[in-house]
CSV table of C-alpha atoms in Angstrom, one decimal:
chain,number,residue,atom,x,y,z
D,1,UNK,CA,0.0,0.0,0.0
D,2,UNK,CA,1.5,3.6,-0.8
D,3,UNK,CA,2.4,6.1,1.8
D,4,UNK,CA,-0.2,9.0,2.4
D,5,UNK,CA,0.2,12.1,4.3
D,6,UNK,CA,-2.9,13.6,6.2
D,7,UNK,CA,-3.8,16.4,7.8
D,8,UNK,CA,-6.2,16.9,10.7
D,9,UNK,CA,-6.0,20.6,11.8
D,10,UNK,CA,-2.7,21.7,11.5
D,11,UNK,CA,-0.7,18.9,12.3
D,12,UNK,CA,0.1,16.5,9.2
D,13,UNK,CA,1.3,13.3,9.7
D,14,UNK,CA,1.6,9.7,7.9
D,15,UNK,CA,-2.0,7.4,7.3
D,16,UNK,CA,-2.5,4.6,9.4
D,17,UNK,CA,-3.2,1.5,7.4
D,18,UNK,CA,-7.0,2.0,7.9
D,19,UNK,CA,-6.5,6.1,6.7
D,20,UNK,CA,-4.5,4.7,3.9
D,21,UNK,CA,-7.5,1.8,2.9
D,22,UNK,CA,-9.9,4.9,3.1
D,23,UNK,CA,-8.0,7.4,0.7
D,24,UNK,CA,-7.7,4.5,-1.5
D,25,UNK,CA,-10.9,3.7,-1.6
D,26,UNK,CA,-12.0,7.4,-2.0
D,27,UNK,CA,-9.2,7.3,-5.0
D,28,UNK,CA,-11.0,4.5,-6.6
D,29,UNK,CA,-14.7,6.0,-6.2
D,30,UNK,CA,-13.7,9.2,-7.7
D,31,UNK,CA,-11.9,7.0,-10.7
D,32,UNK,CA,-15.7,5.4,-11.5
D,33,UNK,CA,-17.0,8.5,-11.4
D,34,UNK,CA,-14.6,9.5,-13.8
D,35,UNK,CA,-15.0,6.6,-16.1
D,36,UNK,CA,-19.3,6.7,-15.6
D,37,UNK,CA,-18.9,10.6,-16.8
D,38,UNK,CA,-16.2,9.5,-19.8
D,39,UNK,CA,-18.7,7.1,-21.2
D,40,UNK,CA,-21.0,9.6,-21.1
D,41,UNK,CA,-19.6,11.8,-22.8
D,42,UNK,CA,-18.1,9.4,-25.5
D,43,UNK,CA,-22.4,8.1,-25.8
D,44,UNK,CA,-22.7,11.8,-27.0
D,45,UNK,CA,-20.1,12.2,-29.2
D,46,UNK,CA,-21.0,8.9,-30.7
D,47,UNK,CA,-24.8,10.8,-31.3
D,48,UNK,CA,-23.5,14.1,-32.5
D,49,UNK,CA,-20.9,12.0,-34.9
D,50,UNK,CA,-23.9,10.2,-36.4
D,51,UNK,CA,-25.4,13.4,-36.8
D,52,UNK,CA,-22.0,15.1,-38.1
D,53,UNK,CA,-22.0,18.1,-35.3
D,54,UNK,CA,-19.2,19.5,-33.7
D,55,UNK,CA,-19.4,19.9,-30.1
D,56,UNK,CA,-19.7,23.7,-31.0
D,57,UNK,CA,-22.3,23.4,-32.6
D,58,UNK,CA,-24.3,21.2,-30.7
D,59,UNK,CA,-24.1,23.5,-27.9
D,60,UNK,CA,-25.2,26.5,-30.8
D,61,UNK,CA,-28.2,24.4,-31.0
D,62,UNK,CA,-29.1,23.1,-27.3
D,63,UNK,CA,-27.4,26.1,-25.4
G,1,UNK,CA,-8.1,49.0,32.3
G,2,UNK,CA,-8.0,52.9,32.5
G,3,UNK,CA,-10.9,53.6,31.0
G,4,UNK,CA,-13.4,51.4,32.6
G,5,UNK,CA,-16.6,52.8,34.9
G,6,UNK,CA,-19.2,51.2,36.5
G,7,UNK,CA,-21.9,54.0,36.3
G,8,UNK,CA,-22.3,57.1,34.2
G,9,UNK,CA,-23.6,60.1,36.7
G,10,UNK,CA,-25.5,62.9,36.0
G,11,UNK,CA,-24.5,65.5,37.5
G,12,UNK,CA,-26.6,68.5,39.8
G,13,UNK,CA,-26.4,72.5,39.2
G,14,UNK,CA,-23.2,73.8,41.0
G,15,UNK,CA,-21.7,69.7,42.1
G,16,UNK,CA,-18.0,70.1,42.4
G,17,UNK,CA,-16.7,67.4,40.0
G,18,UNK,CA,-13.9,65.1,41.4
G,19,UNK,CA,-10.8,64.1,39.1
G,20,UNK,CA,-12.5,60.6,38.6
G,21,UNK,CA,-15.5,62.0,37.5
G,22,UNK,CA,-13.8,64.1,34.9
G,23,UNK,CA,-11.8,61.5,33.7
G,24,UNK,CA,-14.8,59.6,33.1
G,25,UNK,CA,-16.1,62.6,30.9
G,26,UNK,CA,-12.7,63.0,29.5
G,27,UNK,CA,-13.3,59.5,27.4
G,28,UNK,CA,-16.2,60.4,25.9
G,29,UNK,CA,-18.5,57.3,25.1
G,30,UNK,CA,-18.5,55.1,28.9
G,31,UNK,CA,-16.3,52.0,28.7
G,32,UNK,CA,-17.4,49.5,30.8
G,33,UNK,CA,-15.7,45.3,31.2
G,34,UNK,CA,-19.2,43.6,29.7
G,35,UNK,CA,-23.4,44.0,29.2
G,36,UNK,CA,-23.7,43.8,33.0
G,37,UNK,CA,-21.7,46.5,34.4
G,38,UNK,CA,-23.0,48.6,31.5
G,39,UNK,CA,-26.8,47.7,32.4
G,40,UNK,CA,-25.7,48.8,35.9
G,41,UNK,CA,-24.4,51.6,35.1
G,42,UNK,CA,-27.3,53.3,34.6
G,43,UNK,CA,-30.6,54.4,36.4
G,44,UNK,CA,-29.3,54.1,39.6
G,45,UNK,CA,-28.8,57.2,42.3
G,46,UNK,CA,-26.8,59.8,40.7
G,47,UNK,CA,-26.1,58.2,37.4
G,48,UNK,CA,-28.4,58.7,34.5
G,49,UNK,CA,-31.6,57.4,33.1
G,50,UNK,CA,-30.6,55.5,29.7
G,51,UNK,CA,-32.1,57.0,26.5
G,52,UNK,CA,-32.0,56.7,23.0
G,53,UNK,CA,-29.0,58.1,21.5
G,54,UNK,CA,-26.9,56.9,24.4
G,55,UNK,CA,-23.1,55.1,23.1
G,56,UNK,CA,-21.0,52.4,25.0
G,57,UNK,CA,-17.9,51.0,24.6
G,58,UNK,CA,-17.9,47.1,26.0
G,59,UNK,CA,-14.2,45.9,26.7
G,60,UNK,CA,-14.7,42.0,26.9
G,61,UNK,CA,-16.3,41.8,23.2
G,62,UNK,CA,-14.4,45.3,21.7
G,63,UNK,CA,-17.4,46.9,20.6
G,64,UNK,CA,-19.3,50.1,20.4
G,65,UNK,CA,-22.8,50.3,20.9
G,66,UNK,CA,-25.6,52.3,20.7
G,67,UNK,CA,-29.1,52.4,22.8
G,68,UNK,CA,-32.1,52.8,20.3
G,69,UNK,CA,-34.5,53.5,23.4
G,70,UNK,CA,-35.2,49.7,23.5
G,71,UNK,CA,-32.2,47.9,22.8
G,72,UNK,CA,-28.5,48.1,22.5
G,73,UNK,CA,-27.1,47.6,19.2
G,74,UNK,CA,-23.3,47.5,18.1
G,75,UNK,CA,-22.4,50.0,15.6
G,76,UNK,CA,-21.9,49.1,12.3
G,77,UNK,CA,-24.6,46.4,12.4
G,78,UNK,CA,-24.1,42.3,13.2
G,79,UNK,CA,-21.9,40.9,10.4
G,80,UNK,CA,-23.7,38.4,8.6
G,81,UNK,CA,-20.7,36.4,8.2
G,82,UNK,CA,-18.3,35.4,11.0
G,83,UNK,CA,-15.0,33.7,10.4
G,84,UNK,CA,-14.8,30.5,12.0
G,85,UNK,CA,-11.4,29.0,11.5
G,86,UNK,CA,-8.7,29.2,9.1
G,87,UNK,CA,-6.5,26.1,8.3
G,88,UNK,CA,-3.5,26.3,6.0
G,89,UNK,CA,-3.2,23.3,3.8
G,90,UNK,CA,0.4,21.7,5.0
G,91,UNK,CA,2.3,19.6,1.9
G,92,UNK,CA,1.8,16.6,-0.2
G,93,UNK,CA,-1.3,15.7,2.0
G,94,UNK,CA,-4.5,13.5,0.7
G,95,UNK,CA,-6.6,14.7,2.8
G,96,UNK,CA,-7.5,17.6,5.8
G,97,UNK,CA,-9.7,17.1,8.5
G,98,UNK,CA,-11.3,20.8,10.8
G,99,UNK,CA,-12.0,19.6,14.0
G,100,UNK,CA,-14.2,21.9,15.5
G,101,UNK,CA,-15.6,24.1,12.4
G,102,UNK,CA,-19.7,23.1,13.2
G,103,UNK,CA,-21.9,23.8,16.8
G,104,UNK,CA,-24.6,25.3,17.7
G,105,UNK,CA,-24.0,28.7,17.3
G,106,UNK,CA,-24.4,28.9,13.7
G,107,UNK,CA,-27.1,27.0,11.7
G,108,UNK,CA,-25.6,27.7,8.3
G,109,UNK,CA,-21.8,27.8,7.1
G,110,UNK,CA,-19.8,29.0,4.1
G,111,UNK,CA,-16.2,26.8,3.7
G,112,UNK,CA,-14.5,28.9,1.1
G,113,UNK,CA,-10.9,26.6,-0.2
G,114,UNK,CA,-8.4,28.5,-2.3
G,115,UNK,CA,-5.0,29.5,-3.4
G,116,UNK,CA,-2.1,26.4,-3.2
G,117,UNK,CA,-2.0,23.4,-5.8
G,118,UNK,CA,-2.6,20.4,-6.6
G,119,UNK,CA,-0.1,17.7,-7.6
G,120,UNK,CA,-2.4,16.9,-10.5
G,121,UNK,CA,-5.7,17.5,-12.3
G,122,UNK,CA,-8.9,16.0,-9.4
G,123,UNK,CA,-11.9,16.6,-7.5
G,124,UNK,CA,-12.6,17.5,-3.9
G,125,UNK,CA,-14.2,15.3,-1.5
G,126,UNK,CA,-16.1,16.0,1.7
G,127,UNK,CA,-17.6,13.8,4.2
G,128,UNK,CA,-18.8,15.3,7.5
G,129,UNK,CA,-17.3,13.2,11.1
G,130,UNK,CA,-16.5,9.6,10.4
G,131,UNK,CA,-19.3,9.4,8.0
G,132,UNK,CA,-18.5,7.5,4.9
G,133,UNK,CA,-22.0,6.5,4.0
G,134,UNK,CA,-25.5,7.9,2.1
G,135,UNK,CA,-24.2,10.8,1.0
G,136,UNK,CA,-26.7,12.4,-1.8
G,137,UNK,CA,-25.5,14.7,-4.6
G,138,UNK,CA,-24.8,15.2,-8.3
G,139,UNK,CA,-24.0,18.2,-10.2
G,140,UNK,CA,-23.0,19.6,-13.8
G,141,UNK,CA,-19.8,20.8,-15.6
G,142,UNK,CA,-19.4,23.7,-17.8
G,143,UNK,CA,-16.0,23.9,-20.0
G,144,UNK,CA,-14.1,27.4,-19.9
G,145,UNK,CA,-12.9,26.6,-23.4
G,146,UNK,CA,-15.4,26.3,-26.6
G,147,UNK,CA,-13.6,22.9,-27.8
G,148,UNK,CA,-13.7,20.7,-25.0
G,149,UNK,CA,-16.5,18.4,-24.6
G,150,UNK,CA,-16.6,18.3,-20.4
G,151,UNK,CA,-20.0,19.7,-20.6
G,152,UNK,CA,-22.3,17.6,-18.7
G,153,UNK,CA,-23.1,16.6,-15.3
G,154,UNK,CA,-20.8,15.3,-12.5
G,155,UNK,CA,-22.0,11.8,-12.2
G,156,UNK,CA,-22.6,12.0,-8.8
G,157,UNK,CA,-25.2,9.4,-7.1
G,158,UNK,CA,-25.0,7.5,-3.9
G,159,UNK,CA,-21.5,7.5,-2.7
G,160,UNK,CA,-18.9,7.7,0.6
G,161,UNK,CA,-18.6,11.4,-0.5
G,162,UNK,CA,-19.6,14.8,-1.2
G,163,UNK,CA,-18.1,16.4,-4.2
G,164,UNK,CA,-17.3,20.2,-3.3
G,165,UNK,CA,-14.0,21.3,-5.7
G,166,UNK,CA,-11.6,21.4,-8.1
G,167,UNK,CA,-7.9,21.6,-8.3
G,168,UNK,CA,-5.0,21.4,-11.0
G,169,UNK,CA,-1.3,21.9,-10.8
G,170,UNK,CA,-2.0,25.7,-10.0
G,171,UNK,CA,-5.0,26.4,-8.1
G,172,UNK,CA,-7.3,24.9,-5.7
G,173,UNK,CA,-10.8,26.2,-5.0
G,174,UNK,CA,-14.0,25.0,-4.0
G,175,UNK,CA,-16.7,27.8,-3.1
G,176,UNK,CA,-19.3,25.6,-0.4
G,177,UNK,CA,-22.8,26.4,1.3
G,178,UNK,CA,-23.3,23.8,4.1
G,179,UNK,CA,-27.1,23.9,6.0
G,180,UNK,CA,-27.6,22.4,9.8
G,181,UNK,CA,-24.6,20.5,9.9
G,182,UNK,CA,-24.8,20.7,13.8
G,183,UNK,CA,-28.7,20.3,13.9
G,184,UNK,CA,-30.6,17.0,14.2
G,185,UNK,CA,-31.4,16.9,10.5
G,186,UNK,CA,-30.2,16.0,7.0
G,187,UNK,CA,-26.7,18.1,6.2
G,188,UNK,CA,-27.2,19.9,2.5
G,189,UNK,CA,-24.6,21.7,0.3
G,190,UNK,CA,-24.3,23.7,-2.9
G,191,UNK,CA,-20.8,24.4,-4.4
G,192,UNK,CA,-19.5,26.3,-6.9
G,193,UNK,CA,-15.6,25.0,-8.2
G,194,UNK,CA,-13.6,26.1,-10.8
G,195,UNK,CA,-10.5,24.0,-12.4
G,196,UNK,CA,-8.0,26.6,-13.5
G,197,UNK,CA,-6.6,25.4,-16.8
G,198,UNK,CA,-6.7,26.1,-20.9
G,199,UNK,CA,-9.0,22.6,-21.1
G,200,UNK,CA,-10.6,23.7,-17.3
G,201,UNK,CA,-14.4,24.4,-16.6
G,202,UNK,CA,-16.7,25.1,-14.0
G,203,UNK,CA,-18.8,23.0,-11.6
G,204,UNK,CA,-22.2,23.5,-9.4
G,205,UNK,CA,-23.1,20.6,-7.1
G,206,UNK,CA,-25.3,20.0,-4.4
G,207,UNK,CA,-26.7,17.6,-2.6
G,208,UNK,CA,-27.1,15.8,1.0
G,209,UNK,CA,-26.1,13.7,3.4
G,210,UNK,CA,-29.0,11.2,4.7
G,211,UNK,CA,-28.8,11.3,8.3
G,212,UNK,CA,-29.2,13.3,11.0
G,213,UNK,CA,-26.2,13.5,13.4
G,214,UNK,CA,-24.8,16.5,14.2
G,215,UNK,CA,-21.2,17.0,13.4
G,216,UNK,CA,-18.7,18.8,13.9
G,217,UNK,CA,-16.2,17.9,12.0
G,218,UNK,CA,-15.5,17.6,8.5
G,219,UNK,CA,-12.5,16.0,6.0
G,220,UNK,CA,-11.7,17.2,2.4
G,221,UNK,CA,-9.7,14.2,0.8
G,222,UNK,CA,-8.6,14.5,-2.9
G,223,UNK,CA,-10.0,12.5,-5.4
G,224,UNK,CA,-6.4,11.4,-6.7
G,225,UNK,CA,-3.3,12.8,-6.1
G,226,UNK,CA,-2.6,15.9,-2.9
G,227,UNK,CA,-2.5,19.2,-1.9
G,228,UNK,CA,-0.1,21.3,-1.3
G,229,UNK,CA,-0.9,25.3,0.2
G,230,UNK,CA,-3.7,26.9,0.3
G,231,UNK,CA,-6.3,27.3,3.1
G,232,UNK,CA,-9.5,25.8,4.4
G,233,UNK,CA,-11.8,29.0,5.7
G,234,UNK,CA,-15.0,28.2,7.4
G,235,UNK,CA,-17.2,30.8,8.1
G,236,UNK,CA,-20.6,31.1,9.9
G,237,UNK,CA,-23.8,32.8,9.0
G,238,UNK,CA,-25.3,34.8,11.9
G,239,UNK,CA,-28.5,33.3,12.5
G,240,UNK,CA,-30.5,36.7,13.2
């Protein structure tokens, strides 16, 4: 497991194994939400390909 | 201190002021230690009646105030914004917990993050106490350049966290609203984050977290990578 600093207040110190298992796990939650937003975005591309608009102009049209 | 009095006299045709007395005079609005020595400071025998128009300057809160002929009132008005606390980011960290930041003084709270850096491109995540459950939100992206294709919403849902910023390899900033935090009901945000960069955009979330403890507490951890600089301001909204 990698080495993560934390802070609480204004002391900063290393993550216990359980801190570390939580950032981790916050990492890897935030990386889904990437990927779920990603696909959505490449499901409208796909669209606005098939209907041969640019992103620009798709947003002319829908604001 | 010098200035402080416990009463302010009034005075009789032809009295004989002592040095005290004129001293008193001498500072112009009465300073008294706190509310109670100025509510006894007047009305009594040989001090006057308070009336409207009548100033005070209170030593344990360092204010001035002013008697309307009902109530006294600090000059300048209540802010509607107090600072809570200010924490300064330290280095290379994942995540900051403020200790201390909600109670029951204030219903509502602003949490404004800004200035230091990221090591990388990610989001900011906030959970409130050691709550890493049921937390409500969603939210949409707007891109600050024409060609990107970010536009859309923030995928959000049901997850261990509440997303509240932005930050890249030059800024960090996250603009929050949190409501009842320390009350026995449901915590809700809005946000307003901003990803400084050429292919950066704008964000507006909100949401909830679906319980009712009151907390105290809250932790900002990064969605990848840390922090570095910056600071962590929490502010409370007066509640009247």
């Amino acid at each position: 497991m990698a080495t993560y600093k934390i802070q609480i207040d204004d002391k900063v110190r290393n993550a216990t194994a359980d801190e570390a298992a939580q950032i981790e796990a916050a990492h890897a939650e935030a990386q889904a939400e990437l990927e779920a937003q990603a696909a959505k975005l490449a499901a409208r591309q796909a669209v606005l390909d098939k209907l041969g608009l640019t992103a620009s102009e798709a947003a002319a049209l829908f604001g | 201190m010098a200035n402080t009095q416990t009463s302010v006299p009034a005075f009789t045709a032809g009295q004989v002021l002592t040095a005290q007395q004129q001293t008193e005079i001498n500072t112009g609005i009465p300073v008294f230690a706190d509310e109670t020595a100025r509510n006894n400071g007047f009305g009594g025998t040989g001090e006057k009646v308070l009336a409207e128009g009548q100033f005070a300057y209170l030593e344990d809160s360092n204010t001035t105030q002013y008697y309307d002929g009902s109530a006294w009132l600090s000059v300048g008005g209540t802010f509607a914004l107090t600072l809570i606390s200010t924490t300064t980011i330290g280095s290379a960290v994942s995540s900051v917990t403020v200790s201390n930041a909600f109670s029951s003084t204030y219903d509502n709270y602003k949490i404004i993050i800004s200035g230091g850096a990221g090591s990388t491109d990610g989001s900011l995540k906030m959970t409130l106490g050691a709550t890493s459950t049921n937390y409500y939100w969603n939210g949409s992206y707007g891109g600050l350049n024409w060609t990107n294709t970010i536009n859309g919403d923030a995928s959000g849902g049901i997850t261990s966290s509440l997303g509240v910023g932005l930050f890249s390899a030059n800024s960090i900033f996250a603009n929050i609203d949190l409501s009842c935090p320390n009350l026995a009901k449901v915590t809700s945000y809005a946000s307003q984050q901003v990803r400084t960069a050429t292919g950066g955009f704008f964000g507006t979330f909100g949401g909830f977290l679906n319980d009712t403890t009151q907390y105290t507490a809250f932790t900002i951890t990064t969605s990848t990578g840390t922090l570095t600089g910056g600071t962590i301001k929490v502010y409370g909204y007066q509640n009247s």
